[in-house]
PDB file of C-alpha atoms in Angstrom:
ATOM      1  CA  MET A   1      -2.769  29.759  -6.442  1.00 38.00           C
ATOM      2  CA  VAL A   2      -2.190  28.322  -9.912  1.00 40.00           C
ATOM      3  CA  VAL A   3      -0.180  30.522 -12.235  1.00 42.00           C
ATOM      4  CA  GLY A   4       1.900  30.458 -15.383  1.00 43.00           C
ATOM      5  CA  SER A   5       2.992  27.532 -17.463  1.00 41.00           C
ATOM      6  CA  ALA A   6       5.239  24.630 -16.607  1.00 43.00           C
ATOM      7  CA  VAL A   7       8.956  24.706 -17.296  1.00 43.00           C
ATOM      8  CA  ARG A   8       9.629  23.441 -20.797  1.00 46.00           C
ATOM      9  CA  TYR A   9      12.381  20.967 -21.532  1.00 47.00           C
ATOM     10  CA  THR A  10      13.335  18.562 -24.278  1.00 52.00           C
ATOM     11  CA  THR A  11      14.487  14.977 -23.976  1.00 50.00           C
ATOM     12  CA  PRO A  12      15.551  13.995 -27.489  1.00 51.00           C
ATOM     13  CA  VAL A  13      16.501  10.453 -26.442  1.00 69.00           C
ATOM     14  CA  PRO A  14      14.349   8.773 -23.756  1.00 86.00           C
ATOM     15  CA  LEU A  15      16.084   6.813 -21.020  1.00 95.00           C
ATOM     16  CA  PRO A  16      16.291   3.109 -21.884  1.00 95.00           C
ATOM     17  CA  LEU A  17      14.001   0.858 -19.852  1.00 96.00           C
ATOM     18  CA  GLU A  18      15.629  -2.505 -20.523  1.00 95.00           C
ATOM     19  CA  PRO A  19      18.216  -3.843 -18.057  1.00 94.00           C
ATOM     20  CA  HIS A  20      21.873  -3.514 -19.028  1.00 96.00           C
ATOM     21  CA  ALA A  21      24.423  -6.288 -18.600  1.00 97.00           C
ATOM     22  CA  SER A  22      26.489  -4.110 -16.249  1.00 97.00           C
ATOM     23  CA  LEU A  23      23.696  -3.710 -13.664  1.00 97.00           C
ATOM     24  CA  VAL A  24      24.592  -5.317 -10.331  1.00 96.00           C
ATOM     25  CA  PRO A  25      22.123  -7.911  -8.984  1.00 96.00           C
ATOM     26  CA  PHE A  26      20.271  -7.031  -5.804  1.00 97.00           C
ATOM     27  CA  ALA A  27      20.793  -9.906  -3.387  1.00 95.00           C
ATOM     28  CA  PRO A  28      19.924  -9.030   0.227  1.00 97.00           C
ATOM     29  CA  ALA A  29      21.074 -11.533   2.830  1.00 97.00           C
ATOM     30  CA  ALA A  30      17.675 -11.368   4.557  1.00 98.00           C
ATOM     31  CA  ARG A  31      14.332  -9.561   4.386  1.00 98.00           C
ATOM     32  CA  ARG A  32      11.631  -8.670   6.905  1.00 98.00           C
ATOM     33  CA  GLU A  33       8.334  -6.777   6.756  1.00 98.00           C
ATOM     34  CA  VAL A  34       6.863  -4.430   9.363  1.00 98.00           C
ATOM     35  CA  THR A  35       4.606  -1.371   9.262  1.00 98.00           C
ATOM     36  CA  VAL A  36       5.405   2.324   9.727  1.00 98.00           C
ATOM     37  CA  PHE A  37       2.394   4.461  10.663  1.00 98.00           C
ATOM     38  CA  GLY A  38       0.230   1.560   9.537  1.00 98.00           C
ATOM     39  CA  ALA A  39       1.764   1.292   6.055  1.00 98.00           C
ATOM     40  CA  PRO A  40       3.906  -1.669   4.938  1.00 98.00           C
ATOM     41  CA  VAL A  41       7.690  -1.366   4.662  1.00 98.00           C
ATOM     42  CA  GLU A  42      10.436  -3.852   3.939  1.00 98.00           C
ATOM     43  CA  LEU A  43      13.672  -4.274   5.895  1.00 98.00           C
ATOM     44  CA  VAL A  44      16.660  -5.681   3.997  1.00 98.00           C
ATOM     45  CA  PHE A  45      20.017  -6.833   5.339  1.00 98.00           C
ATOM     46  CA  VAL A  46      22.624  -5.774   2.737  1.00 96.00           C
ATOM     47  CA  PRO A  47      26.100  -5.998   4.295  1.00 94.00           C
ATOM     48  CA  ALA A  48      27.764  -5.256   0.936  1.00 89.00           C
ATOM     49  CA  ARG A  49      26.624  -1.627   1.204  1.00 85.00           C
ATOM     50  CA  LYS A  50      29.257  -1.130   3.913  1.00 77.00           C
ATOM     51  CA  ALA A  51      31.800  -0.916   1.105  1.00 73.00           C
ATOM     52  CA  ARG A  52      30.439   2.436  -0.115  1.00 69.00           C
ATOM     53  CA  GLN A  53      33.019   5.210   0.151  1.00 69.00           C
ATOM     54  CA  ASP A  54      32.241   8.254   2.306  1.00 63.00           C
ATOM     55  CA  ARG A  55      29.153   6.927   4.024  1.00 69.00           C
ATOM     56  CA  ALA A  56      27.741   9.395   6.540  1.00 73.00           C
ATOM     57  CA  THR A  57      29.728   8.582   9.671  1.00 75.00           C
ATOM     58  CA  ALA A  58      31.528  10.667  12.266  1.00 74.00           C
ATOM     59  CA  GLU A  59      34.785   9.933  10.411  1.00 79.00           C
ATOM     60  CA  ARG A  60      33.683  11.358   7.051  1.00 77.00           C
ATOM     61  CA  PRO A  61      35.839  14.401   6.203  1.00 81.00           C
ATOM     62  CA  ALA A  62      34.584  17.761   4.973  1.00 85.00           C
ATOM     63  CA  PHE A  63      36.273  17.327   1.570  1.00 84.00           C
ATOM     64  CA  ARG A  64      37.550  14.458  -0.576  1.00 84.00           C
ATOM     65  CA  ARG A  65      38.163  14.108  -4.295  1.00 88.00           C
ATOM     66  CA  SER A  66      34.817  13.206  -5.855  1.00 89.00           C
ATOM     67  CA  PRO A  67      34.512   9.815  -7.582  1.00 89.00           C
ATOM     68  CA  ALA A  68      31.781  11.203  -9.870  1.00 93.00           C
ATOM     69  CA  PRO A  69      34.086  12.052 -12.845  1.00 93.00           C
ATOM     70  CA  ARG A  70      35.581   8.549 -12.775  1.00 94.00           C
ATOM     71  CA  ILE A  71      32.175   6.843 -12.505  1.00 94.00           C
ATOM     72  CA  VAL A  72      30.681   8.928 -15.317  1.00 94.00           C
ATOM     73  CA  GLY A  73      33.817   8.443 -17.443  1.00 94.00           C
ATOM     74  CA  ASP A  74      34.334   4.704 -16.895  1.00 95.00           C
ATOM     75  CA  GLU A  75      30.957   3.122 -16.103  1.00 96.00           C
ATOM     76  CA  THR A  76      28.474   4.841 -18.423  1.00 97.00           C
ATOM     77  CA  PHE A  77      26.271   2.532 -20.498  1.00 96.00           C
ATOM     78  CA  TRP A  78      23.965   5.248 -21.915  1.00 96.00           C
ATOM     79  CA  ARG A  79      24.564   8.901 -22.719  1.00 94.00           C
ATOM     80  CA  GLY A  80      22.233  11.646 -23.910  1.00 91.00           C
ATOM     81  CA  ASP A  81      22.014  15.443 -23.775  1.00 86.00           C
ATOM     82  CA  GLY A  82      24.236  16.045 -20.750  1.00 93.00           C
ATOM     83  CA  HIS A  83      23.102  12.995 -18.766  1.00 96.00           C
ATOM     84  CA  VAL A  84      24.383   9.451 -18.395  1.00 96.00           C
ATOM     85  CA  LEU A  85      23.301   6.166 -16.849  1.00 97.00           C
ATOM     86  CA  THR A  86      25.618   3.922 -14.847  1.00 97.00           C
ATOM     87  CA  PRO A  87      25.123   0.867 -12.645  1.00 97.00           C
ATOM     88  CA  ASN A  88      24.753   1.239  -8.894  1.00 94.00           C
ATOM     89  CA  ARG A  89      27.613  -0.831  -7.480  1.00 92.00           C
ATOM     90  CA  HIS A  90      25.787  -1.271  -4.161  1.00 93.00           C
ATOM     91  CA  PRO A  91      22.101  -1.585  -5.105  1.00 95.00           C
ATOM     92  CA  PHE A  92      19.065  -1.606  -2.831  1.00 96.00           C
ATOM     93  CA  ALA A  93      16.697  -2.710  -5.618  1.00 97.00           C
ATOM     94  CA  ALA A  94      16.703  -5.001  -8.642  1.00 97.00           C
ATOM     95  CA  HIS A  95      17.878  -3.567 -11.993  1.00 97.00           C
ATOM     96  CA  GLN A  96      18.836  -0.330 -10.216  1.00 97.00           C
ATOM     97  CA  ARG A  97      20.695   2.290 -12.226  1.00 98.00           C
ATOM     98  CA  LEU A  98      21.988   5.797 -11.578  1.00 97.00           C
ATOM     99  CA  LEU A  99      21.143   8.876 -13.626  1.00 97.00           C
ATOM    100  CA  TRP A 100      23.902  11.523 -13.500  1.00 95.00           C
ATOM    101  CA  THR A 101      24.478  14.964 -14.923  1.00 95.00           C
ATOM    102  CA  THR A 102      27.714  15.343 -16.863  1.00 95.00           C
ATOM    103  CA  GLU A 103      27.772  18.961 -15.664  1.00 92.00           C
ATOM    104  CA  ARG A 104      29.426  19.460 -12.282  1.00 92.00           C
ATOM    105  CA  ARG A 105      26.521  20.538 -10.090  1.00 90.00           C
ATOM    106  CA  ARG A 106      24.723  19.376  -6.969  1.00 90.00           C
ATOM    107  CA  GLU A 107      21.044  20.210  -7.477  1.00 90.00           C
ATOM    108  CA  PRO A 108      18.544  18.893 -10.055  1.00 94.00           C
ATOM    109  CA  ASP A 109      17.229  21.286 -12.694  1.00 94.00           C
ATOM    110  CA  ALA A 110      14.004  21.064 -14.721  1.00 93.00           C
ATOM    111  CA  VAL A 111      15.544  18.735 -17.321  1.00 94.00           C
ATOM    112  CA  PHE A 112      16.809  16.340 -14.654  1.00 96.00           C
ATOM    113  CA  TRP A 113      13.464  16.254 -12.841  1.00 96.00           C
ATOM    114  CA  GLY A 114      11.778  15.768 -16.208  1.00 95.00           C
ATOM    115  CA  LEU A 115      13.968  12.783 -17.065  1.00 96.00           C
ATOM    116  CA  CYS A 116      13.172  11.265 -13.661  1.00 97.00           C
ATOM    117  CA  GLY A 117       9.450  11.874 -14.119  1.00 97.00           C
ATOM    118  CA  GLU A 118       9.405  10.363 -17.597  1.00 96.00           C
ATOM    119  CA  TRP A 119      11.292   7.303 -16.325  1.00 96.00           C
ATOM    120  CA  VAL A 120       8.633   6.823 -13.639  1.00 97.00           C
ATOM    121  CA  GLU A 121       5.785   7.134 -16.127  1.00 96.00           C
ATOM    122  CA  ARG A 122       7.320   4.764 -18.689  1.00 96.00           C
ATOM    123  CA  SER A 123       8.758   2.166 -16.301  1.00 97.00           C
ATOM    124  CA  GLY A 124       6.031   2.069 -13.656  1.00 97.00           C
ATOM    125  CA  GLY A 125       8.849   2.333 -11.133  1.00 98.00           C
ATOM    126  CA  ALA A 126      10.377   5.071  -9.026  1.00 98.00           C
ATOM    127  CA  ALA A 127      13.134   7.683  -8.977  1.00 98.00           C
ATOM    128  CA  LEU A 128      14.891   8.453  -5.697  1.00 98.00           C
ATOM    129  CA  VAL A 129      17.165  11.414  -4.949  1.00 97.00           C
ATOM    130  CA  ASN A 130      19.278  12.138  -1.872  1.00 95.00           C
ATOM    131  CA  GLY A 131      21.253  15.240  -1.017  1.00 87.00           C
ATOM    132  CA  ILE A 132      24.532  15.508   0.856  1.00 83.00           C
ATOM    133  CA  GLY A 133      23.418  15.640   4.472  1.00 80.00           C
ATOM    134  CA  ALA A 134      20.477  13.374   3.595  1.00 79.00           C
ATOM    135  CA  ALA A 135      22.293  10.069   2.911  1.00 77.00           C
ATOM    136  CA  ALA A 136      24.106  10.861  -0.358  1.00 81.00           C
ATOM    137  CA  THR A 137      27.733   9.701  -0.475  1.00 81.00           C
ATOM    138  CA  ILE A 138      28.533  11.626  -3.691  1.00 87.00           C
ATOM    139  CA  ALA A 139      27.638  15.295  -4.039  1.00 87.00           C
ATOM    140  CA  ARG A 140      27.099  15.465  -7.817  1.00 93.00           C
ATOM    141  CA  CYS A 141      23.433  15.485  -8.822  1.00 94.00           C
ATOM    142  CA  HIS A 142      22.231  11.915  -9.400  1.00 95.00           C
ATOM    143  CA  ALA A 143      19.089   9.815  -9.046  1.00 97.00           C
ATOM    144  CA  HIS A 144      18.458   6.158  -8.302  1.00 98.00           C
ATOM    145  CA  LEU A 145      16.124   4.735 -10.960  1.00 98.00           C
ATOM    146  CA  VAL A 146      14.342   1.510 -10.078  1.00 98.00           C
ATOM    147  CA  PRO A 147      11.710  -0.350 -12.170  1.00 97.00           C
ATOM    148  CA  GLU A 148       9.798  -1.216  -9.011  1.00 97.00           C
ATOM    149  CA  ARG A 149       6.943   0.344  -7.073  1.00 97.00           C
ATOM    150  CA  LEU A 150       6.657   0.008  -3.282  1.00 98.00           C
ATOM    151  CA  PRO A 151       3.335   0.448  -1.422  1.00 98.00           C
ATOM    152  CA  PHE A 152       4.476   2.531   1.572  1.00 98.00           C
ATOM    153  CA  LEU A 153       3.869   6.090   0.386  1.00 98.00           C
ATOM    154  CA  ALA A 154       0.616   5.280  -1.414  1.00 97.00           C
ATOM    155  CA  ALA A 155      -0.726   3.594   1.737  1.00 98.00           C
ATOM    156  CA  LEU A 156      -0.192   6.608   4.006  1.00 98.00           C
ATOM    157  CA  PRO A 157      -3.255   8.874   4.354  1.00 98.00           C
ATOM    158  CA  GLU A 158      -2.905  12.354   2.897  1.00 97.00           C
ATOM    159  CA  ARG A 159      -4.704  15.665   2.757  1.00 97.00           C
ATOM    160  CA  PRO A 160      -4.358  18.932   0.848  1.00 97.00           C
ATOM    161  CA  CYS A 161      -1.528  21.170   2.026  1.00 97.00           C
ATOM    162  CA  THR A 162      -3.027  24.548   2.881  1.00 94.00           C
ATOM    163  CA  ALA A 163       0.284  26.351   3.542  1.00 95.00           C
ATOM    164  CA  ASP A 164       1.004  29.212   1.141  1.00 96.00           C
ATOM    165  CA  LEU A 165       4.351  27.937  -0.144  1.00 96.00           C
ATOM    166  CA  ILE A 166       4.429  28.323  -3.946  1.00 97.00           C
ATOM    167  CA  ASP A 167       2.356  29.349  -6.925  1.00 96.00           C
ATOM    168  CA  LEU A 168       1.252  26.009  -8.324  1.00 96.00           C
ATOM    169  CA  PRO A 169       1.810  25.121 -11.990  1.00 96.00           C
ATOM    170  CA  PRO A 170      -1.324  24.085 -13.903  1.00 95.00           C
ATOM    171  CA  GLY A 171      -2.854  20.779 -12.859  1.00 97.00           C
ATOM    172  CA  VAL A 172      -0.595  20.302  -9.823  1.00 97.00           C
ATOM    173  CA  ALA A 173      -1.805  19.970  -6.228  1.00 97.00           C
ATOM    174  CA  LEU A 174       0.300  20.277  -3.094  1.00 98.00           C
ATOM    175  CA  VAL A 175      -0.527  17.589  -0.518  1.00 98.00           C
ATOM    176  CA  GLU A 176       0.903  16.367   2.779  1.00 98.00           C
ATOM    177  CA  LYS A 177       0.932  12.956   4.375  1.00 98.00           C
ATOM    178  CA  ASP A 178      -0.948  12.585   7.639  1.00 97.00           C
ATOM    179  CA  VAL A 179       2.134  11.609   9.662  1.00 98.00           C
ATOM    180  CA  PRO A 180       3.816  13.438  12.587  1.00 98.00           C
ATOM    181  CA  CYS A 181       6.525  15.074  10.449  1.00 98.00           C
ATOM    182  CA  CYS A 182       6.804  17.194   7.319  1.00 98.00           C
ATOM    183  CA  LEU A 183       6.229  14.979   4.275  1.00 98.00           C
ATOM    184  CA  LEU A 184       5.001  16.999   1.289  1.00 98.00           C
ATOM    185  CA  GLY A 185       3.828  15.788  -2.086  1.00 98.00           C
ATOM    186  CA  VAL A 186       3.447  17.302  -5.542  1.00 98.00           C
ATOM    187  CA  ARG A 187       0.578  15.410  -7.147  1.00 97.00           C
ATOM    188  CA  GLY A 188      -0.979  15.470 -10.598  1.00 97.00           C
ATOM    189  CA  GLY A 189      -0.303  17.549 -13.667  1.00 97.00           C
ATOM    190  CA  SER A 190       2.214  16.740 -16.364  1.00 96.00           C
ATOM    191  CA  VAL A 191       5.802  15.622 -15.864  1.00 96.00           C
ATOM    192  CA  ALA A 192       6.917  19.141 -16.769  1.00 95.00           C
ATOM    193  CA  ALA A 193       4.471  20.733 -14.319  1.00 97.00           C
ATOM    194  CA  ARG A 194       5.688  18.540 -11.464  1.00 97.00           C
ATOM    195  CA  ALA A 195       9.293  19.379 -12.381  1.00 96.00           C
ATOM    196  CA  ASP A 196       8.396  23.058 -12.219  1.00 97.00           C
ATOM    197  CA  ALA A 197       6.737  22.593  -8.822  1.00 97.00           C
ATOM    198  CA  LEU A 198       9.815  20.822  -7.459  1.00 97.00           C
ATOM    199  CA  LEU A 199      12.000  23.748  -8.510  1.00 96.00           C
ATOM    200  CA  ARG A 200       9.607  26.202  -6.867  1.00 96.00           C
ATOM    201  CA  LEU A 201       9.584  24.171  -3.664  1.00 96.00           C
ATOM    202  CA  GLY A 202      13.388  24.190  -3.775  1.00 94.00           C
ATOM    203  CA  GLU A 203      13.261  27.974  -3.525  1.00 94.00           C
ATOM    204  CA  ALA A 204      10.713  27.822  -0.699  1.00 95.00           C
ATOM    205  CA  ARG A 205      12.634  25.239   1.343  1.00 94.00           C
ATOM    206  CA  LEU A 206      14.560  26.817   4.217  1.00 93.00           C
ATOM    207  CA  VAL A 207      16.630  23.732   5.042  1.00 92.00           C
ATOM    208  CA  ALA A 208      19.361  22.619   2.679  1.00 84.00           C
ATOM    209  CA  ILE A 209      18.897  18.868   2.926  1.00 91.00           C
ATOM    210  CA  CYS A 210      16.018  16.804   1.594  1.00 95.00           C
ATOM    211  CA  ASN A 211      15.065  13.390   0.218  1.00 97.00           C
ATOM    212  CA  PHE A 212      12.846  12.909  -2.836  1.00 98.00           C
ATOM    213  CA  VAL A 213      10.813   9.980  -4.147  1.00 98.00           C
ATOM    214  CA  LEU A 214       8.998  10.152  -7.493  1.00 98.00           C
ATOM    215  CA  GLN A 215       6.414   7.405  -7.958  1.00 98.00           C
ATOM    216  CA  ASP A 216       3.067   7.157  -9.758  1.00 97.00           C
ATOM    217  CA  ASP A 217       1.792  10.704 -10.434  1.00 96.00           C
ATOM    218  CA  ALA A 218       3.503  12.301  -7.428  1.00 98.00           C
ATOM    219  CA  ALA A 219       6.847  13.534  -6.113  1.00 98.00           C
ATOM    220  CA  TRP A 220       7.443  13.338  -2.355  1.00 98.00           C
ATOM    221  CA  LEU A 221       9.770  15.559  -0.346  1.00 98.00           C
ATOM    222  CA  LEU A 222      11.121  14.856   3.137  1.00 98.00           C
ATOM    223  CA  PRO A 223      12.982  17.956   4.394  1.00 97.00           C
ATOM    224  CA  ARG A 224      15.585  16.868   6.909  1.00 96.00           C
ATOM    225  CA  ALA A 225      16.590  17.797  10.438  1.00 96.00           C
ATOM    226  CA  VAL A 226      18.964  14.924  11.289  1.00 95.00           C
ATOM    227  CA  GLU A 227      20.907  12.691   8.908  1.00 95.00           C
ATOM    228  CA  THR A 228      21.325   9.630  11.155  1.00 95.00           C
ATOM    229  CA  PRO A 229      18.412   9.123  13.585  1.00 97.00           C
ATOM    230  CA  ALA A 230      20.263   6.811  15.987  1.00 97.00           C
ATOM    231  CA  PRO A 231      19.674   4.778  18.073  1.00 97.00           C
ATOM    232  CA  ASP A 232      16.431   3.802  16.347  1.00 98.00           C
ATOM    233  CA  PHE A 233      18.073   3.633  12.909  1.00 98.00           C
ATOM    234  CA  PRO A 234      21.886   3.592  13.039  1.00 96.00           C
ATOM    235  CA  TYR A 235      22.551   4.737   9.460  1.00 96.00           C
ATOM    236  CA  ALA A 236      21.932   7.809   7.346  1.00 94.00           C
ATOM    237  CA  LEU A 237      18.226   7.696   6.493  1.00 97.00           C
ATOM    238  CA  GLY A 238      17.741   8.183   2.776  1.00 96.00           C
ATOM    239  CA  ALA A 239      15.234   8.116  -0.036  1.00 97.00           C
ATOM    240  CA  ALA A 240      15.265   4.307   0.029  1.00 97.00           C
ATOM    241  CA  GLU A 241      13.765   4.352   3.522  1.00 98.00           C
ATOM    242  CA  LEU A 242      11.273   7.063   2.549  1.00 98.00           C
ATOM    243  CA  TRP A 243      10.317   4.871  -0.427  1.00 98.00           C
ATOM    244  CA  GLY A 244       9.643   1.971   1.940  1.00 98.00           C
ATOM    245  CA  ARG A 245      12.828  -0.137   1.935  1.00 98.00           C
ATOM    246  CA  TRP A 246      14.958   0.203   5.092  1.00 98.00           C
ATOM    247  CA  CYS A 247      18.535  -0.877   4.399  1.00 97.00           C
ATOM    248  CA  TYR A 248      20.650  -2.422   7.162  1.00 97.00           C
ATOM    249  CA  MET A 249      24.351  -3.162   6.889  1.00 95.00           C
ATOM    250  CA  ASP A 250      24.595  -5.030  10.210  1.00 96.00           C
ATOM    251  CA  GLU A 251      22.599  -8.060  11.276  1.00 97.00           C
ATOM    252  CA  GLU A 252      21.940  -7.098  14.902  1.00 98.00           C
ATOM    253  CA  PRO A 253      20.008  -3.849  14.255  1.00 97.00           C
ATOM    254  CA  PHE A 254      18.245  -5.518  11.325  1.00 98.00           C
ATOM    255  CA  ALA A 255      16.940  -8.278  13.574  1.00 98.00           C
ATOM    256  CA  ALA A 256      16.068  -5.898  16.426  1.00 98.00           C
ATOM    257  CA  ALA A 257      14.142  -3.278  14.410  1.00 98.00           C
ATOM    258  CA  THR A 258      10.475  -2.735  15.304  1.00 98.00           C
ATOM    259  CA  SER A 259       7.674  -0.571  13.951  1.00 98.00           C
ATOM    260  CA  PRO A 260       7.898   1.953  16.830  1.00 98.00           C
ATOM    261  CA  MET A 261      11.654   2.285  16.294  1.00 98.00           C
ATOM    262  CA  LEU A 262      11.249   3.075  12.606  1.00 98.00           C
ATOM    263  CA  GLU A 263       8.436   5.531  13.302  1.00 98.00           C
ATOM    264  CA  ARG A 264      10.634   7.354  15.821  1.00 98.00           C
ATOM    265  CA  ALA A 265      13.534   7.342  13.366  1.00 98.00           C
ATOM    266  CA  LEU A 266      11.467   8.886  10.563  1.00 98.00           C
ATOM    267  CA  VAL A 267      10.108  11.622  12.810  1.00 98.00           C
ATOM    268  CA  ALA A 268      13.562  12.370  14.266  1.00 98.00           C
ATOM    269  CA  ALA A 269      15.113  12.560  10.793  1.00 97.00           C
ATOM    270  CA  ALA A 270      12.490  14.892   9.325  1.00 98.00           C
ATOM    271  CA  MET A 271      11.534  18.489   9.952  1.00 97.00           C
ATOM    272  CA  PRO A 272       8.362  19.115  11.983  1.00 97.00           C
ATOM    273  CA  LYS A 273       5.016  19.451  10.232  1.00 95.00           C
ATOM    274  CA  LEU A 274       4.189  22.864   8.819  1.00 93.00           C
ATOM    275  CA  GLY A 275       2.288  25.118  11.261  1.00 76.00           C
TER     276      GLY A 275
END
């Protein structure tokens, strides 16, 4: 059912599109291409990403002082209305930057989703969000902004989602990908309407962890069951993999990966399809 009006928000200063001198070059040691459920994905060998603090491993503690205040305080190259942009020190895409909230919180609000959606519309790229328990290494709300579009999600077949989950904002449709796991999409409408739908789906979601990819006129949600779907993918599966770029920090699993392995990993990581 479609009801109400979309959440309203203001963005007095749009996010800059041009690259900043502080952005770290993306230089994978090797690349490969395979398919996942018939759609193309890219595998990249990026050993430098091993240097990230608090990656999801068995040794990660329950608590550690967050690096977010230092990053926001020392590395910001743009600031506006409670949000900042910084480089990603361990990128998985070219000209990649991070959008942060200056407020200490974990979950996106309507303004944050709106900034991500406007970036996607203006850049022709994508915005990717992970949660703790779904590949994030820092708990404060942040998004990976990349001026690049990958073909994986668009190439997967989809159909309308008939589950009664939320009241839809005007112009928005709820869809699901025709894959053997729960992969929902919010398609169409305005940036504000999609932001509203994402907040409503956040209330409807009964699992805490999720990955998000905003690209084209859609936002995709992968609710999570398992963070690291080993042995088929030996790392925390994140929004980068959902987007279509599988990041490997070790050469042996990178070279050994096959389409069936990645398909099993995606299904193991995600929640089952809705009834």
